[in-house]
């Protein structure tokens, strides 16, 4: 076991550079929800205005769906998968099993981001962390202000890596993958993905 | 909890994006297991902002299948990173179930093996415990037993480092190999990446799951998560 444990997963699996899709910016900060002062809030926004963005999502099939799942699902249905321009993700508190107040808290955060973007119903919320605790709306709202007011958005590698770090909980390394592909007509496009997850992992999403 | 998003600068019609993401998820994020638990928050979102100046892709576009396959492979990379983390895991294990009568049965069996705590602890302890793998196949929640034939089943460990012999047969046509080369078993199980191969011999469908071992570290991390 000693040999296995000595593997440095961060060095092995975290990229040191990357290419990223046009028209997206990411920003992150430590809002104070995580007690250790680590990054715990990230926002991705679409800055492309040439045409409306399309969005889709798959969600847990757990019968007890957390507030952000309920709210995101509703927004996607209401907007028919178009005009989604931002995702706000907090880590440290899952906003799960929090009832009506949890739904209201999630809506407060997305309204806050929407107002910063000058849009409405164009933001999806996601949360991860401890179940059964109320979201720290004040701390996260201040974090949203900090990201927008200090323009902490960027499209460089470090900004994307910090975004990946901001959504981690017990993860031992941030998960960021990015690749560029060519279409038959020669046009190039890019996929960038960020994920978090280490435990409570056997998803069945639909 | 699994959270994630994939963004692209391609223009994709929302209905096509939905089907691409569903296709990709069913072959990636829905095929991983660290501990068998499902969160209340699992979400994967995809946004296509259309910043690339090209015709919008819909379900009838000639590029549709290509993009769907590329997103699927991409999602598999991202999903596999979650398993590689695994809260203290030391092994990344591909469970491949082949020659099943149906894809659904292959997937259910692969998931059953991937979720077995005793298979996962055996992997951590580098024990070639084929009995636990057979046991997990036997209690897999199949609708019926048409994909299972005890006289045709084969179970092997597969080395992924290029060493030979690549395959260590544990069960051949339903017969346990009692004279297993324990030295070779130790070598394969000492690898960080390995594969469990199950050949059902009842059809042509196959499915893969990605799982990891369960270590002491997992208990340490999760014993005081809330406090």
Coordinates of N, CA, C and O in Angstrom, one line a residue, chain B residues 146-227:
Chain B
X146 N -31.5 -14.2 -18.0 CA -31.2 -14.6 -19.4 C -29.8 -14.3 -19.8 O -29.2 -14.9 -20.7
X147 N -29.2 -13.2 -19.2 CA -27.8 -12.9 -19.5 C -26.8 -13.7 -18.8 O -25.6 -13.6 -19.0
X148 N -27.3 -14.5 -17.8 CA -26.3 -15.2 -17.0 C -26.4 -16.7 -17.2 O -27.5 -17.3 -17.2
X149 N -25.3 -17.3 -17.5 CA -25.2 -18.8 -17.7 C -23.9 -19.2 -16.9 O -22.8 -18.9 -17.3
X150 N -24.1 -20.0 -15.9 CA -23.0 -20.3 -15.0 C -21.9 -21.2 -15.7 O -20.8 -21.2 -15.3
X151 N -22.3 -21.8 -16.8 CA -21.3 -22.6 -17.6 C -20.5 -21.8 -18.6 O -19.6 -22.3 -19.2
X152 N -20.9 -20.5 -18.8 CA -20.2 -19.7 -19.8 C -19.5 -18.5 -19.2 O -18.8 -17.8 -20.0
X153 N -19.6 -18.2 -18.0 CA -19.0 -17.0 -17.4 C -17.5 -17.1 -17.2 O -17.0 -18.1 -16.8
X154 N -16.8 -16.0 -17.6 CA -15.4 -15.9 -17.4 C -15.1 -14.6 -16.7 O -15.6 -13.6 -17.0
X155 N -14.2 -14.7 -15.7 CA -13.7 -13.6 -15.0 C -12.2 -13.5 -15.0 O -11.6 -14.5 -14.7
X156 N -11.7 -12.3 -15.2 CA -10.2 -12.1 -15.3 C -9.8 -10.8 -14.7 O -10.6 -9.8 -14.7
X157 N -8.6 -10.7 -14.2 CA -8.0 -9.4 -14.0 C -7.1 -9.1 -15.2 O -6.4 -10.0 -15.7
X158 N -7.1 -7.9 -15.6 CA -6.3 -7.5 -16.8 C -5.3 -6.4 -16.4 O -5.6 -5.4 -15.8
X159 N -4.0 -6.7 -16.7 CA -3.0 -5.7 -16.4 C -3.0 -4.6 -17.4 O -3.3 -4.8 -18.6
X160 N -2.8 -3.4 -17.0 CA -2.9 -2.2 -17.9 C -1.5 -1.5 -18.2 O -1.5 -0.5 -18.8
X161 N -0.5 -2.2 -17.7 CA 0.9 -1.5 -17.8 C 1.7 -2.1 -19.0 O 2.9 -1.9 -19.1
X162 N 1.0 -3.0 -19.8 CA 1.7 -3.6 -20.9 C 2.5 -4.9 -20.5 O 3.1 -5.5 -21.4
X163 N 2.5 -5.3 -19.3 CA 3.3 -6.5 -18.9 C 2.5 -7.7 -19.3 O 1.3 -7.7 -19.5
X164 N 3.2 -8.8 -19.4 CA 2.7 -10.1 -19.8 C 2.8 -11.1 -18.7 O 3.8 -11.1 -18.0
X165 N 1.9 -12.1 -18.6 CA 0.7 -12.2 -19.4 C -0.3 -11.1 -18.9 O -0.4 -10.9 -17.7
X166 N -0.9 -10.5 -19.9 CA -1.8 -9.4 -19.7 C -3.0 -9.8 -18.8 O -3.5 -9.1 -18.0
X167 N -3.5 -11.0 -19.2 CA -4.8 -11.5 -18.5 C -4.5 -12.6 -17.5 O -3.7 -13.5 -17.7
X168 N -5.1 -12.4 -16.3 CA -5.0 -13.5 -15.3 C -6.4 -14.1 -15.1 O -7.3 -13.4 -14.6
X169 N -6.6 -15.3 -15.6 CA -7.9 -15.9 -15.6 C -8.3 -16.4 -14.2 O -7.5 -17.1 -13.6
X170 N -9.4 -15.9 -13.7 CA -9.9 -16.3 -12.3 C -11.0 -17.4 -12.4 O -11.0 -18.3 -11.6
X171 N -11.8 -17.2 -13.4 CA -12.9 -18.2 -13.6 C -13.0 -18.4 -15.1 O -13.1 -17.5 -15.9
X172 N -13.0 -19.7 -15.5 CA -13.0 -20.0 -17.0 C -14.3 -20.9 -17.2 O -14.3 -22.0 -16.6
X173 N -15.2 -20.4 -18.0 CA -16.4 -21.2 -18.3 C -17.1 -21.7 -17.1 O -17.5 -22.8 -17.0
X174 N -17.1 -20.8 -16.1 CA -17.8 -21.1 -14.8 C -17.0 -21.9 -13.8 O -17.4 -22.2 -12.7
X175 N -15.7 -22.3 -14.2 CA -14.9 -23.1 -13.3 C -13.8 -22.2 -12.7 O -13.0 -21.6 -13.4
X176 N -13.8 -22.1 -11.4 CA -12.8 -21.3 -10.7 C -11.4 -21.9 -10.9 O -11.2 -23.1 -10.9
X177 N -10.4 -21.0 -11.2 CA -9.1 -21.5 -11.4 C -8.3 -21.6 -10.0 O -7.8 -20.6 -9.6
X178 N -8.3 -22.8 -9.4 CA -7.8 -22.9 -8.1 C -6.3 -22.7 -8.0 O -5.7 -22.4 -7.0
X179 N -5.6 -23.0 -9.2 CA -4.2 -22.9 -9.2 C -3.8 -21.5 -9.7 O -2.9 -21.4 -10.6
X180 N -4.3 -20.5 -9.2 CA -4.0 -19.1 -9.6 C -2.5 -18.8 -9.4 O -2.0 -19.2 -8.3
X181 N -1.9 -18.1 -10.3 CA -0.5 -17.7 -10.2 C -0.6 -16.5 -9.2 O -0.8 -15.3 -9.6
X182 N -0.4 -16.8 -7.9 CA -0.5 -15.7 -6.9 C 0.5 -14.6 -7.1 O 0.2 -13.4 -6.8
X183 N 1.7 -15.0 -7.6 CA 2.7 -13.9 -7.8 C 2.3 -12.9 -8.8 O 2.4 -11.7 -8.7
X184 N 1.7 -13.5 -9.9 CA 1.3 -12.6 -11.0 C 0.0 -11.8 -10.5 O -0.1 -10.6 -10.9
X185 N -0.8 -12.5 -9.7 CA -2.0 -11.8 -9.2 C -1.5 -10.6 -8.4 O -2.1 -9.5 -8.5
X186 N -0.5 -10.8 -7.6 CA 0.0 -9.7 -6.7 C 0.6 -8.5 -7.6 O 0.4 -7.4 -7.3
X187 N 1.3 -8.9 -8.7 CA 1.8 -7.9 -9.6 C 0.7 -7.0 -10.2 O 0.8 -5.8 -10.2
X188 N -0.3 -7.7 -10.7 CA -1.4 -7.0 -11.3 C -2.2 -6.1 -10.3 O -2.5 -4.9 -10.5
X189 N -2.4 -6.7 -9.1 CA -3.2 -6.0 -8.1 C -2.4 -4.9 -7.4 O -2.9 -4.0 -6.7
X190 N -1.1 -4.9 -7.7 CA -0.2 -3.8 -7.1 C -0.2 -2.6 -8.0 O 0.2 -1.5 -7.6
X191 N -0.8 -2.7 -9.2 CA -0.9 -1.6 -10.2 C -1.9 -0.6 -9.7 O -2.9 -0.9 -9.1
X192 N -1.7 0.7 -10.0 CA -2.6 1.7 -9.7 C -3.9 1.6 -10.6 O -5.0 2.0 -10.2
X193 N -3.7 1.2 -11.8 CA -4.8 1.1 -12.8 C -4.9 -0.4 -13.1 O -3.9 -1.0 -13.5
X194 N -6.1 -1.0 -13.0 CA -6.3 -2.3 -13.5 C -7.7 -2.5 -14.0 O -8.5 -1.6 -13.8
X195 N -8.0 -3.7 -14.6 CA -9.3 -3.9 -15.1 C -9.8 -5.3 -14.6 O -9.1 -6.2 -14.5
X196 N -11.1 -5.3 -14.3 CA -11.8 -6.5 -14.1 C -12.6 -6.8 -15.3 O -13.5 -6.0 -15.7
X197 N -12.4 -8.0 -15.9 CA -13.1 -8.3 -17.1 C -14.1 -9.5 -16.8 O -13.7 -10.5 -16.2
X198 N -15.3 -9.3 -17.2 CA -16.4 -10.3 -17.0 C -16.9 -10.6 -18.4 O -17.5 -9.7 -19.0
X199 N -16.8 -11.8 -18.9 CA -17.3 -12.2 -20.1 C -18.5 -13.2 -19.8 O -18.3 -14.3 -19.3
X200 N -19.7 -12.7 -20.2 CA -20.9 -13.5 -19.8 C -21.2 -14.6 -20.9 O -21.8 -15.6 -20.6
X201 N -20.7 -14.4 -22.1 CA -20.9 -15.4 -23.1 C -22.3 -15.7 -23.6 O -22.6 -16.8 -24.1
X202 N -23.2 -14.7 -23.3 CA -24.6 -15.0 -23.7 C -25.1 -14.0 -24.8 O -26.3 -14.1 -25.1
X203 N -24.3 -13.1 -25.2 CA -24.7 -12.2 -26.2 C -23.6 -11.4 -26.8 O -22.4 -11.9 -26.8
X204 N -23.8 -10.1 -27.2 CA -22.8 -9.3 -27.8 C -22.7 -7.9 -27.2 O -21.8 -7.1 -27.6
X205 N -23.5 -7.6 -26.2 CA -23.5 -6.3 -25.7 C -22.4 -6.1 -24.6 O -22.1 -7.1 -23.9
X206 N -22.0 -4.9 -24.4 CA -21.0 -4.7 -23.3 C -21.2 -3.3 -22.6 O -21.8 -2.4 -23.2
X207 N -20.7 -3.2 -21.4 CA -20.8 -2.0 -20.7 C -19.6 -1.8 -19.8 O -19.0 -2.9 -19.4
X208 N -19.3 -0.6 -19.5 CA -18.1 -0.4 -18.6 C -18.5 0.5 -17.4 O -19.4 1.4 -17.5
X209 N -17.9 0.3 -16.3 CA -18.0 1.1 -15.1 C -16.6 1.4 -14.6 O -15.7 0.6 -14.9
X210 N -16.5 2.5 -14.0 CA -15.2 2.9 -13.4 C -15.4 3.0 -11.9 O -16.2 3.7 -11.4
X211 N -14.5 2.3 -11.1 CA -14.6 2.3 -9.7 C -13.2 2.4 -9.1 O -12.2 2.5 -9.8
X212 N -13.2 2.4 -7.8 CA -11.9 2.5 -7.1 C -12.0 1.6 -5.8 O -13.0 1.0 -5.5
X213 N -10.8 1.5 -5.1 CA -10.9 0.7 -3.9 C -11.3 1.6 -2.7 O -11.5 2.8 -2.9
X214 N -11.6 1.0 -1.6 CA -12.0 1.7 -0.4 C -10.8 1.6 0.6 O -10.4 0.4 0.9
X215 N -10.3 2.7 1.0 CA -9.1 2.7 1.9 C -9.5 3.1 3.3 O -10.6 3.6 3.6
X216 N -8.6 3.0 4.2 CA -8.7 3.5 5.6 C -9.0 5.0 5.5 O -9.7 5.6 6.3
X217 N -8.3 5.7 4.6 CA -8.4 7.1 4.4 C -9.9 7.6 4.2 O -10.3 8.6 4.7
X218 N -10.6 6.7 3.5 CA -12.1 7.0 3.2 C -12.8 7.2 4.5 O -13.6 8.1 4.7
X219 N -12.6 6.3 5.4 CA -13.3 6.3 6.7 C -12.8 7.6 7.5 O -13.7 8.3 8.1
X220 N -11.6 7.8 7.5 CA -11.0 9.0 8.2 C -11.7 10.3 7.7 O -12.1 11.1 8.5
X221 N -11.8 10.4 6.3 CA -12.3 11.7 5.7 C -13.8 11.8 6.1 O -14.3 12.9 6.4
X222 N -14.5 10.7 6.0 CA -16.0 10.8 6.1 C -16.5 10.6 7.5 O -17.7 10.7 7.7
X223 N -15.6 10.3 8.4 CA -16.1 10.0 9.8 C -16.5 11.3 10.5 O -17.2 11.3 11.5
X224 N -16.0 12.4 10.1 CA -16.3 13.7 10.8 C -16.6 14.8 9.8 O -16.2 16.0 10.1
X225 N -17.2 14.5 8.7 CA -17.4 15.5 7.6 C -18.3 16.7 8.1 O -18.0 17.8 7.8
X226 N -19.3 16.4 8.8 CA -20.3 17.4 9.2 C -19.7 18.3 10.4 O -19.9 19.5 10.4
X227 N -19.0 17.7 11.3 CA -18.5 18.5 12.5 C -17.2 19.2 12.2 O -16.7 20.0 13.0

